[in-house]
């Protein structure tokens, strides 16, 4: 379990990119009050989903507008075709934590895990 | 033999000032890209993300409304490899401007918010590589931009021109120009140098010849002295004229702030380098010129009325038709001059008669600006 930040420092509607893990994880606080985490990197091209547009429990990639479901990781429409991984979120003592998925990530072309270049 | 040293005529600019692309380039740099430039009507940007692109000097400018409701002006150039960011004349983006070449993406404040592989370029400052901004002012319901690093005082150059013509700046407040609605807009593509259009607007020596309808409404125009020859003078409507319309019939509802002194009068103002304002009791006509080449100028003309007049769908045709005809008559005259500007007989230019002598000050101003 990796600590992310105090709950108070991630207001509703905001996102945060956690780059102490590889590949980085995006953590979102939705307008409805849910805290959800997915892989930060779009599966189509190297773009940070934390920089994207949060609507409901979907994040739209800022580059080519594919939308990922924050609960399932599924993508709605091309150009991205593969889902992102979802990660478990635990809020403990008012601190957000994530439990990274151990499934293999779907990374876009040109993006590799550190040490595997 | 007379030994008079004064002549009744003074020279115009030489012909090449209207035909030489190098002089036009100097005007673009030292006039249009340096001074305040009236770019768009604020109501043409009704909500965040709405944008217009306009040509200011040599630059394409992207004028848009930000999330906080304020207006921004950006150079319409992607900071990455220089692609034109928005190619449409107007439109609306939901949240961001995205370059169609490599998808560099800017928010409505111009900040770079996304780009492929941006996370691998942590040193790339998102503000420094954001869109380049120009200065913006909103006045009279228009967005004025200035591309200079240090803009000249708006109060001196823009508002000062209004005060100089009307005698006091607050006299234009009576027309509540910002609060009026656009009843009609006509865009004219004029095959003439922008200075011919300014000079034409500044004098009325031509009025009795080419503007029969206008001279019918404003009989004093037949003497050749324009409203812009004097300070604080509005040309008075003719006795049997009911309104500023093509046939002198009644106009629309009078703007409430217009005083008795201003009623039944026409005032004209030139704000150098590219704006003309015409004030009559029931509407305001505002021209914005966009000089595109040494021999081509696009003129956007707005007819502004009280919002309830426009909302009620009142018939504006007779009202608009008067100055639409004046515009066509004027621009035809300018287009008639343009080809002759390169004649060898106009190499030294022509002359200004006494009722046109004030145009000489405009010529001196242009020459000062371009050095």
Short mmCIF file of C-alpha atoms in Angstrom, two decimals:
data_model
loop_
_atom_site.label_atom_id
_atom_site.label_comp_id
_atom_site.label_asym_id
_atom_site.label_seq_id
_atom_site.Cartn_x
_atom_site.Cartn_y
_atom_site.Cartn_z
CA UNK A 1 0.00 0.00 0.00
CA UNK A 2 1.50 3.28 -1.13
CA UNK A 3 0.62 6.60 0.57
CA UNK A 4 -0.47 9.24 -1.97
CA UNK A 5 -1.44 12.42 -0.10
CA UNK A 6 -3.70 13.72 2.66
CA UNK A 7 -7.36 13.52 1.65
CA UNK A 8 -7.68 17.30 2.07
CA UNK A 9 -5.06 18.04 -0.58
CA UNK A 10 -7.03 16.38 -3.38
CA UNK A 11 -10.31 18.34 -3.70
CA UNK A 12 -13.26 17.09 -5.73
CA UNK A 13 -12.75 17.46 -9.46
CA UNK A 14 -8.96 17.23 -9.13
CA UNK A 15 -6.44 14.62 -10.19
CA UNK A 16 -2.95 13.73 -9.10
CA UNK A 17 -0.16 11.87 -10.88
CA UNK A 18 1.78 9.45 -8.68
CA UNK A 19 5.16 8.86 -10.29
CA UNK A 20 6.94 7.01 -7.48
CA UNK A 21 5.51 3.87 -9.07
CA UNK A 22 6.22 2.57 -12.55
CA UNK A 23 4.17 3.00 -14.64
CA UNK A 24 2.72 6.10 -12.90
CA UNK A 25 -0.76 6.01 -11.40
CA UNK A 26 -3.45 8.71 -11.68
CA UNK A 27 -5.66 9.29 -8.66
CA UNK A 28 -8.96 11.15 -9.11
CA UNK A 29 -11.43 12.71 -6.68
CA UNK A 30 -14.70 12.78 -8.62
CA UNK A 31 -17.37 15.45 -8.25
CA UNK A 32 -19.53 12.74 -6.63
CA UNK A 33 -16.88 12.28 -3.92
CA UNK A 34 -15.33 8.96 -5.01
CA UNK A 35 -11.58 8.49 -4.99
CA UNK A 36 -10.46 6.21 -7.82
CA UNK A 37 -7.09 5.22 -9.30
CA UNK A 38 -6.04 3.99 -12.75
CA UNK A 39 -2.83 3.84 -14.78
CA UNK A 40 -1.91 7.42 -15.69
CA UNK A 41 -0.70 6.63 -19.19
CA UNK A 42 -3.18 6.45 -22.07
CA UNK A 43 -2.95 3.10 -23.89
CA UNK A 44 -2.91 4.82 -27.31
CA UNK A 45 -0.06 7.35 -26.97
CA UNK A 46 2.09 8.60 -24.13
CA UNK A 47 -0.20 11.14 -22.45
CA UNK A 48 -0.97 11.74 -18.79
CA UNK A 49 -4.62 11.01 -18.01
CA UNK A 50 -4.29 13.10 -14.85
CA UNK A 51 -4.05 16.08 -17.25
CA UNK A 52 -7.29 14.99 -18.91
CA UNK A 53 -10.91 16.01 -18.44
CA UNK A 54 -12.79 14.44 -15.54
CA UNK A 55 -16.53 14.00 -16.03
CA UNK A 56 -18.50 11.79 -13.67
CA UNK A 57 -16.44 8.67 -13.26
CA UNK A 58 -14.81 8.96 -16.68
CA UNK A 59 -11.56 10.59 -17.68
CA UNK A 60 -11.09 11.89 -21.22
CA UNK A 61 -7.54 11.74 -22.55
CA UNK A 62 -6.39 15.32 -23.22
CA UNK A 63 -4.79 14.39 -26.53
CA UNK A 64 -7.24 12.34 -28.58
CA UNK A 65 -10.39 12.21 -26.45
CA UNK A 66 -10.68 8.48 -25.72
CA UNK A 67 -12.56 8.11 -22.42
CA UNK A 68 -11.63 5.63 -19.71
CA UNK A 69 -14.01 4.41 -17.02
CA UNK A 70 -12.36 4.99 -13.64
CA UNK A 71 -14.09 1.95 -12.08
CA UNK A 72 -13.47 -0.63 -14.81
CA UNK A 73 -10.56 0.86 -16.80
CA UNK A 74 -12.52 0.21 -20.02
CA UNK A 75 -12.19 2.63 -22.92
CA UNK A 76 -15.25 3.95 -24.77
CA UNK A 77 -13.91 4.65 -28.26
CA UNK A 78 -10.73 4.73 -30.38
CA UNK A 79 -8.05 5.76 -30.88
CA UNK A 80 -7.28 3.96 -27.57
CA UNK A 81 -8.42 0.34 -27.79
CA UNK A 82 -7.08 -1.40 -24.68
CA UNK A 83 -8.21 -0.68 -21.10
CA UNK A 84 -6.04 0.81 -18.38
CA UNK A 85 -5.58 -1.06 -15.11
CA UNK A 86 -7.57 0.03 -12.08
CA UNK A 87 -5.97 0.16 -8.64
CA UNK A 88 -7.53 -0.23 -5.25
CA UNK A 89 -7.79 2.93 -3.15
CA UNK A 90 -7.72 2.90 0.65
CA UNK A 91 -8.29 6.03 2.76
CA UNK A 92 -6.81 5.52 6.20
CA UNK A 93 -6.48 8.26 8.85
CA UNK A 94 -7.45 10.85 6.23
CA UNK A 95 -4.59 9.79 3.99
CA UNK A 96 -5.17 8.39 0.49
CA UNK A 97 -3.31 5.18 -0.33
CA UNK A 98 -3.27 2.98 -3.43
CA UNK A 99 -2.71 -0.74 -3.73
CA UNK A 100 -1.19 -1.17 -7.21
CA UNK A 101 -2.66 -3.88 -9.40
CA UNK A 102 -0.37 -6.78 -10.14
CA UNK A 103 -1.81 -7.31 -13.63
CA UNK A 104 0.48 -6.45 -16.55
CA UNK A 105 -0.08 -2.84 -17.76
CA UNK A 106 -1.26 -1.93 -21.29
CA UNK A 107 1.33 0.63 -22.24
CA UNK A 108 1.33 2.59 -25.51
CA UNK A 109 4.06 2.09 -28.13
CA UNK A 110 7.39 3.53 -27.03
CA UNK A 111 6.61 3.43 -23.32
CA UNK A 112 8.33 0.67 -21.35
CA UNK A 113 8.78 -0.08 -17.69
CA UNK A 114 12.00 1.21 -16.16
CA UNK A 115 14.82 -1.25 -16.48
CA UNK A 116 13.12 -2.92 -19.44
CA UNK A 117 14.17 -0.43 -22.13
CA UNK B 1 0.83 90.19 -60.23
CA UNK B 2 -0.08 88.52 -56.97
CA UNK B 3 2.66 87.49 -54.60
CA UNK B 4 0.58 85.37 -52.26
CA UNK B 5 2.68 82.67 -50.63
CA UNK B 6 -0.27 80.61 -49.44
CA UNK B 7 -2.02 78.16 -51.68
CA UNK B 8 -5.59 77.02 -51.25
CA UNK B 9 -4.46 73.44 -51.78
CA UNK B 10 -1.90 71.32 -49.95
CA UNK B 11 -0.33 68.08 -51.18
CA UNK B 12 -1.55 64.56 -50.43
CA UNK B 13 0.81 61.66 -49.86
CA UNK B 14 2.69 60.49 -52.97
CA UNK B 15 1.06 57.66 -54.91
CA UNK B 16 3.52 55.02 -53.75
CA UNK B 17 2.15 55.27 -50.18
CA UNK B 18 -0.89 53.45 -51.52
CA UNK B 19 0.86 50.84 -53.66
CA UNK B 20 4.27 50.03 -52.20
CA UNK B 21 4.28 46.73 -50.26
CA UNK B 22 7.32 47.92 -48.29
CA UNK B 23 5.40 50.92 -46.99
CA UNK B 24 2.49 48.65 -46.14
CA UNK B 25 4.91 46.36 -44.25
CA UNK B 26 6.10 49.37 -42.22
CA UNK B 27 2.49 50.31 -41.48
CA UNK B 28 1.77 46.76 -40.34
CA UNK B 29 4.73 46.81 -37.97
CA UNK B 30 4.62 50.40 -36.72
CA UNK B 31 0.90 51.04 -36.76
CA UNK B 32 -1.31 47.93 -36.65
CA UNK B 33 1.03 45.76 -34.56
CA UNK B 34 1.92 48.62 -32.23
CA UNK B 35 -1.31 50.51 -31.55
CA UNK B 36 -4.61 49.45 -29.99
CA UNK B 37 -6.62 47.54 -32.61
CA UNK B 38 -10.37 47.00 -32.36
CA UNK B 39 -10.69 43.28 -33.05
CA UNK B 40 -14.11 41.77 -32.24
CA UNK B 41 -17.49 42.63 -30.74
CA UNK B 42 -17.58 41.24 -27.19
CA UNK B 43 -20.98 39.64 -27.82
CA UNK B 44 -19.39 37.55 -30.58
CA UNK B 45 -17.69 35.65 -27.74
CA UNK B 46 -20.82 34.71 -25.79
CA UNK B 47 -19.31 32.08 -23.50
CA UNK B 48 -16.06 30.41 -22.35
CA UNK B 49 -14.36 28.64 -25.24
CA UNK B 50 -15.94 30.85 -27.94
CA UNK B 51 -13.25 32.25 -30.22
CA UNK B 52 -12.60 34.39 -33.28
CA UNK B 53 -9.44 34.67 -35.33
CA UNK B 54 -8.54 38.06 -36.78
CA UNK B 55 -5.66 39.47 -38.79
CA UNK B 56 -3.80 42.25 -36.99
CA UNK B 57 -0.93 43.55 -39.10
CA UNK B 58 1.00 40.47 -40.19
CA UNK B 59 -0.25 38.38 -37.28
CA UNK B 60 -3.21 36.05 -36.92
CA UNK B 61 -4.68 36.57 -33.47
CA UNK B 62 -6.87 34.15 -31.54
CA UNK B 63 -9.37 36.03 -29.38
CA UNK B 64 -11.35 33.92 -26.94
CA UNK B 65 -13.27 33.94 -23.71
CA UNK B 66 -11.70 32.18 -20.73
CA UNK B 67 -13.40 30.21 -17.94
CA UNK B 68 -13.60 33.29 -15.70
CA UNK B 69 -15.51 35.17 -18.42
CA UNK B 70 -12.67 37.52 -19.32
CA UNK B 71 -11.35 37.84 -22.87
CA UNK B 72 -7.86 36.71 -23.90
CA UNK B 73 -5.88 37.41 -27.04
CA UNK B 74 -3.22 34.94 -28.15
CA UNK B 75 -0.92 34.82 -31.13
CA UNK B 76 -2.51 32.02 -33.18
CA UNK B 77 0.70 30.02 -33.37
CA UNK B 78 1.51 26.66 -31.80
CA UNK B 79 4.64 27.01 -29.64
CA UNK B 80 5.96 23.65 -30.84
CA UNK B 81 6.58 23.89 -34.58
CA UNK B 82 4.55 26.94 -35.53
CA UNK B 83 1.39 25.46 -36.98
CA UNK B 84 -1.55 27.85 -37.10
CA UNK B 85 -3.57 26.78 -34.09
CA UNK B 86 -7.12 27.69 -35.19
CA UNK B 87 -7.81 27.93 -38.90
CA UNK B 88 -11.52 28.76 -38.57
CA UNK B 89 -12.68 32.39 -38.48
CA UNK B 90 -14.83 31.64 -35.48
CA UNK B 91 -15.98 28.72 -33.40
CA UNK B 92 -16.19 27.27 -29.97
CA UNK B 93 -13.96 24.80 -28.14
CA UNK B 94 -15.21 22.92 -25.16
CA UNK B 95 -12.14 23.10 -22.96
CA UNK B 96 -8.92 23.59 -24.87
CA UNK B 97 -7.20 24.62 -28.09
CA UNK B 98 -5.43 21.69 -29.67
CA UNK B 99 -2.92 21.90 -32.49
CA UNK B 100 -3.99 19.67 -35.37
CA UNK B 101 -0.35 18.79 -36.14
CA UNK B 102 1.14 17.12 -32.99
CA UNK B 103 -1.76 17.64 -30.54
CA UNK B 104 -0.07 20.18 -28.30
CA UNK B 105 -3.02 21.23 -26.16
CA UNK B 106 -3.56 24.60 -24.45
CA UNK B 107 -6.21 25.55 -21.91
CA UNK B 108 -8.37 28.68 -22.26
CA UNK B 109 -5.72 30.69 -20.39
CA UNK B 110 -3.16 29.64 -22.99
CA UNK B 111 -1.22 27.32 -20.69
CA UNK B 112 0.23 24.16 -22.24
CA UNK B 113 -1.69 21.37 -20.56
CA UNK B 114 -0.93 18.28 -22.61
CA UNK B 115 1.29 17.02 -25.39
CA UNK B 116 2.49 13.58 -26.44
CA UNK B 117 5.37 12.49 -24.18
CA UNK B 118 5.04 15.66 -22.10
CA UNK B 119 5.57 13.68 -18.89
CA UNK B 120 9.02 12.72 -20.17
CA UNK B 121 9.89 16.42 -20.55
CA UNK B 122 9.51 17.51 -16.93
CA UNK B 123 11.75 20.50 -17.58
CA UNK B 124 9.33 21.96 -20.15
CA UNK B 125 7.63 24.87 -18.41
CA UNK B 126 3.94 24.78 -19.25
CA UNK B 127 3.48 28.53 -18.91
CA UNK B 128 6.63 29.48 -20.80
CA UNK B 129 5.56 27.19 -23.63
CA UNK B 130 1.99 28.35 -23.39
CA UNK B 131 0.41 30.54 -26.06
CA UNK B 132 1.89 34.03 -26.36
CA UNK B 133 -0.53 36.66 -25.10
CA UNK B 134 -1.31 40.14 -26.37
CA UNK B 135 -2.76 43.00 -24.32
CA UNK B 136 -6.56 43.22 -24.17
CA UNK B 137 -9.04 45.96 -23.26
CA UNK B 138 -12.82 45.89 -23.55
CA UNK B 139 -14.52 49.20 -24.33
CA UNK B 140 -17.77 50.15 -26.09
CA UNK B 141 -18.61 46.44 -26.18
CA UNK B 142 -15.56 45.67 -28.32
CA UNK B 143 -12.36 43.79 -27.64
CA UNK B 144 -9.30 45.91 -28.38
CA UNK B 145 -5.93 44.22 -28.59
CA UNK B 146 -2.40 45.55 -28.65
CA UNK B 147 0.48 43.42 -29.91
CA UNK B 148 3.20 45.71 -28.56
CA UNK B 149 5.22 44.58 -25.53
CA UNK B 150 4.38 47.92 -23.91
CA UNK B 151 1.02 49.18 -25.16
CA UNK B 152 0.49 52.92 -25.60
CA UNK B 153 -2.02 54.47 -23.15
CA UNK B 154 -5.52 53.39 -24.18
CA UNK B 155 -6.87 56.56 -22.57
CA UNK B 156 -4.72 58.74 -24.81
CA UNK B 157 -4.89 56.91 -28.15
CA UNK B 158 -8.39 55.45 -28.18
CA UNK B 159 -10.51 57.34 -25.67
CA UNK B 160 -8.54 60.51 -26.43
CA UNK B 161 -9.63 60.36 -30.08
CA UNK B 162 -13.27 60.25 -29.01
CA UNK B 163 -12.83 63.11 -26.53
CA UNK B 164 -11.01 65.19 -29.14
CA UNK B 165 -13.82 64.83 -31.69
CA UNK B 166 -16.84 65.11 -29.37
CA UNK B 167 -15.29 67.68 -27.06
CA UNK B 168 -15.57 65.38 -24.02
CA UNK B 169 -15.26 61.64 -23.52
CA UNK B 170 -18.41 61.26 -21.46
CA UNK B 171 -20.58 62.45 -24.36
CA UNK B 172 -20.24 58.98 -25.92
CA UNK B 173 -21.45 57.36 -22.69
CA UNK B 174 -24.91 58.76 -23.49
CA UNK B 175 -25.17 56.21 -26.33
CA UNK B 176 -24.31 53.22 -24.06
CA UNK B 177 -22.51 51.61 -27.00
CA UNK B 178 -21.52 48.55 -24.93
CA UNK B 179 -25.15 47.92 -23.98
CA UNK B 180 -26.49 47.97 -27.56
CA UNK B 181 -27.08 44.83 -29.64
CA UNK B 182 -25.81 44.06 -33.12
CA UNK B 183 -28.85 44.51 -35.36
CA UNK B 184 -26.97 43.97 -38.61
CA UNK B 185 -23.41 43.30 -39.69
CA UNK B 186 -22.16 43.72 -43.23
CA UNK B 187 -18.63 42.82 -44.28
CA UNK B 188 -17.12 44.67 -47.25
CA UNK B 189 -14.06 43.40 -49.08
CA UNK B 190 -12.60 46.62 -50.45
CA UNK B 191 -9.90 46.57 -53.13
CA UNK B 192 -8.23 49.69 -51.83
CA UNK B 193 -5.49 50.79 -49.46
CA UNK B 194 -6.73 51.40 -45.92
CA UNK B 195 -5.61 55.06 -45.98
CA UNK B 196 -7.92 55.83 -48.90
CA UNK B 197 -10.78 54.61 -46.72
CA UNK B 198 -9.69 56.72 -43.73
CA UNK B 199 -9.25 59.83 -45.89
CA UNK B 200 -12.64 59.28 -47.47
CA UNK B 201 -14.30 58.98 -44.07
CA UNK B 202 -12.63 62.14 -42.81
CA UNK B 203 -13.91 64.48 -45.51
CA UNK B 204 -17.28 65.41 -46.93
CA UNK B 205 -16.22 67.26 -50.07
CA UNK B 206 -17.54 64.21 -51.93
CA UNK B 207 -20.84 63.97 -50.06
CA UNK B 208 -23.07 65.98 -52.37
CA UNK B 209 -21.72 64.09 -55.37
CA UNK B 210 -21.79 60.46 -54.30
CA UNK B 211 -24.11 60.40 -51.26
CA UNK B 212 -27.50 61.73 -52.45
CA UNK B 213 -29.45 59.92 -49.71
CA UNK B 214 -27.11 61.01 -46.90
CA UNK B 215 -27.08 64.62 -48.08
CA UNK B 216 -30.88 64.55 -48.15
CA UNK B 217 -30.87 63.57 -44.46
CA UNK B 218 -27.98 65.88 -43.51
CA UNK B 219 -28.35 68.90 -45.84
CA UNK B 220 -25.34 70.71 -44.37
CA UNK B 221 -23.11 68.00 -45.86
CA UNK B 222 -23.63 69.70 -49.21
CA UNK B 223 -21.22 72.45 -48.13
CA UNK B 224 -18.43 69.91 -48.11
CA UNK B 225 -17.42 70.28 -44.48
CA UNK B 226 -17.56 66.96 -42.65
CA UNK B 227 -18.67 66.47 -39.08
CA UNK B 228 -15.01 65.65 -38.47
CA UNK B 229 -13.79 69.08 -39.49
CA UNK B 230 -15.08 70.52 -36.23
CA UNK B 231 -14.93 69.70 -32.53
CA UNK B 232 -18.19 68.75 -30.88
CA UNK B 233 -20.26 69.34 -33.97
CA UNK B 234 -22.99 66.96 -35.02
CA UNK B 235 -24.50 67.44 -38.47
CA UNK B 236 -28.14 68.34 -38.06
CA UNK B 237 -30.96 66.39 -39.69
CA UNK B 238 -32.94 68.25 -42.37
CA UNK B 239 -36.19 69.91 -41.35
CA UNK B 240 -38.55 67.31 -42.78
CA UNK B 241 -36.32 64.38 -41.83
CA UNK B 242 -37.86 62.15 -39.16
CA UNK B 243 -34.98 59.74 -38.68
CA UNK B 244 -31.58 58.57 -39.90
CA UNK B 245 -33.04 56.30 -42.58
CA UNK B 246 -32.64 55.89 -46.32
CA UNK B 247 -35.82 57.89 -47.05
CA UNK B 248 -35.83 60.12 -43.98
CA UNK B 249 -38.71 58.20 -42.41
CA UNK B 250 -38.80 57.62 -38.66
CA UNK B 251 -36.03 55.51 -37.17
CA UNK B 252 -36.11 53.14 -34.21
CA UNK B 253 -36.41 53.84 -30.47
CA UNK B 254 -34.10 56.60 -29.33
CA UNK B 255 -31.27 55.57 -27.03
CA UNK B 256 -32.44 56.86 -23.61
CA UNK B 257 -29.20 58.60 -22.62
CA UNK B 258 -29.01 60.71 -25.79
CA UNK B 259 -29.45 64.37 -24.79
CA UNK B 260 -31.56 67.02 -26.50
CA UNK B 261 -28.34 68.54 -27.84
CA UNK B 262 -27.41 65.21 -29.43
CA UNK B 263 -30.89 64.45 -30.76
CA UNK B 264 -31.42 64.82 -34.52
CA UNK B 265 -27.69 64.99 -35.09
CA UNK B 266 -25.03 62.80 -36.65
CA UNK B 267 -21.55 62.61 -35.11
CA UNK B 268 -18.56 60.89 -36.71
CA UNK B 269 -15.32 59.86 -35.04
CA UNK B 270 -12.15 58.31 -36.44
CA UNK B 271 -10.07 56.33 -33.97
CA UNK B 272 -6.76 55.80 -35.69
CA UNK B 273 -5.79 53.54 -37.20
CA UNK B 274 -8.84 51.43 -38.06
CA UNK B 275 -12.12 52.42 -36.37
CA UNK B 276 -14.94 54.73 -37.41
CA UNK B 277 -17.83 55.47 -35.07
CA UNK B 278 -21.07 57.08 -36.25
CA UNK B 279 -23.56 58.25 -33.63
CA UNK B 280 -27.21 59.01 -34.34
CA UNK B 281 -30.05 59.17 -31.79
CA UNK B 282 -31.40 55.65 -32.35
CA UNK B 283 -28.30 53.69 -33.32
CA UNK B 284 -24.54 53.52 -33.55
CA UNK B 285 -22.64 52.37 -36.63
CA UNK B 286 -19.14 51.11 -35.97
CA UNK B 287 -16.63 50.22 -38.70
CA UNK B 288 -13.58 48.05 -38.05
CA UNK B 289 -11.01 47.90 -40.85
CA UNK B 290 -8.75 44.92 -41.35
CA UNK B 291 -5.98 45.94 -43.76
CA UNK B 292 -4.91 42.68 -45.44
CA UNK B 293 -2.68 43.96 -48.25
CA UNK B 294 -1.49 47.26 -49.65
CA UNK B 295 -4.49 47.22 -52.00
CA UNK B 296 -7.05 45.27 -49.98
CA UNK B 297 -8.97 46.10 -46.80
CA UNK B 298 -11.82 44.16 -45.25
CA UNK B 299 -14.29 46.40 -43.43
CA UNK B 300 -16.70 44.94 -40.89
CA UNK B 301 -19.56 47.30 -40.18
CA UNK B 302 -21.94 46.81 -37.23
CA UNK B 303 -25.29 48.54 -36.83
CA UNK B 304 -26.05 48.66 -33.09
CA UNK B 305 -29.53 49.27 -31.64
CA UNK B 306 -31.21 49.06 -28.27
CA UNK B 307 -31.45 45.39 -27.23
CA UNK B 308 -35.25 45.40 -27.15
CA UNK B 309 -35.37 46.80 -30.70
CA UNK B 310 -33.27 43.87 -31.94
CA UNK B 311 -35.00 41.29 -29.72
CA UNK B 312 -38.43 42.41 -30.95
CA UNK B 313 -37.32 41.82 -34.55
CA UNK B 314 -38.16 45.41 -35.58
CA UNK B 315 -37.70 46.17 -39.27
CA UNK B 316 -34.23 47.69 -39.53
CA UNK B 317 -34.01 47.72 -43.32
CA UNK B 318 -34.56 51.44 -43.94
CA UNK B 319 -32.26 52.31 -41.07
CA UNK B 320 -29.45 50.01 -42.21
CA UNK B 321 -29.90 50.84 -45.89
CA UNK B 322 -28.86 54.47 -45.49
CA UNK B 323 -25.34 53.83 -44.28
CA UNK B 324 -25.01 50.61 -46.27
CA UNK B 325 -25.45 52.77 -49.37
CA UNK B 326 -22.98 55.31 -48.00
CA UNK B 327 -20.50 52.49 -47.43
CA UNK B 328 -20.92 51.14 -50.95
CA UNK B 329 -20.66 54.61 -52.44
CA UNK B 330 -17.52 55.35 -50.42
CA UNK B 331 -15.83 52.02 -51.09
CA UNK B 332 -16.59 52.30 -54.81
CA UNK B 333 -14.86 55.68 -54.74
CA UNK B 334 -11.85 54.21 -52.93
CA UNK B 335 -11.65 51.35 -55.43
CA UNK B 336 -11.81 53.94 -58.22
CA UNK B 337 -8.73 55.66 -56.76
CA UNK B 338 -6.63 52.56 -56.03
CA UNK B 339 -5.63 51.67 -59.62
CA UNK B 340 -4.63 55.28 -60.34
CA UNK B 341 -2.31 55.47 -57.32
CA UNK B 342 0.39 53.84 -59.46
CA UNK B 343 -0.07 56.25 -62.38
CA UNK B 344 3.03 58.30 -63.17
CA UNK B 345 0.78 61.36 -63.03
CA UNK B 346 0.11 60.65 -59.36
CA UNK B 347 3.75 60.02 -58.45
CA UNK B 348 3.81 63.25 -56.42
CA UNK B 349 0.23 62.72 -55.27
CA UNK B 350 -2.72 65.05 -55.61
CA UNK B 351 -4.04 67.93 -53.53
CA UNK B 352 -6.34 68.59 -50.59
CA UNK B 353 -8.83 71.46 -50.87
CA UNK B 354 -9.50 73.61 -47.78
CA UNK B 355 -12.37 71.45 -46.52
CA UNK B 356 -9.93 68.51 -46.66
CA UNK B 357 -6.91 70.19 -45.07
CA UNK B 358 -7.40 68.28 -41.79
CA UNK B 359 -6.47 65.12 -43.71
CA UNK B 360 -2.97 66.61 -43.95
CA UNK B 361 -2.58 65.95 -40.22
CA UNK B 362 -3.44 62.29 -40.84
CA UNK B 363 -0.76 62.13 -43.54
CA UNK B 364 1.82 63.66 -41.21
CA UNK B 365 0.83 61.16 -38.55
CA UNK B 366 1.28 58.20 -40.93
CA UNK B 367 4.69 59.48 -42.03
CA UNK B 368 5.78 59.95 -38.42
CA UNK B 369 4.69 56.43 -37.51
CA UNK B 370 6.50 54.71 -40.34
CA UNK B 371 9.59 56.87 -39.92
#
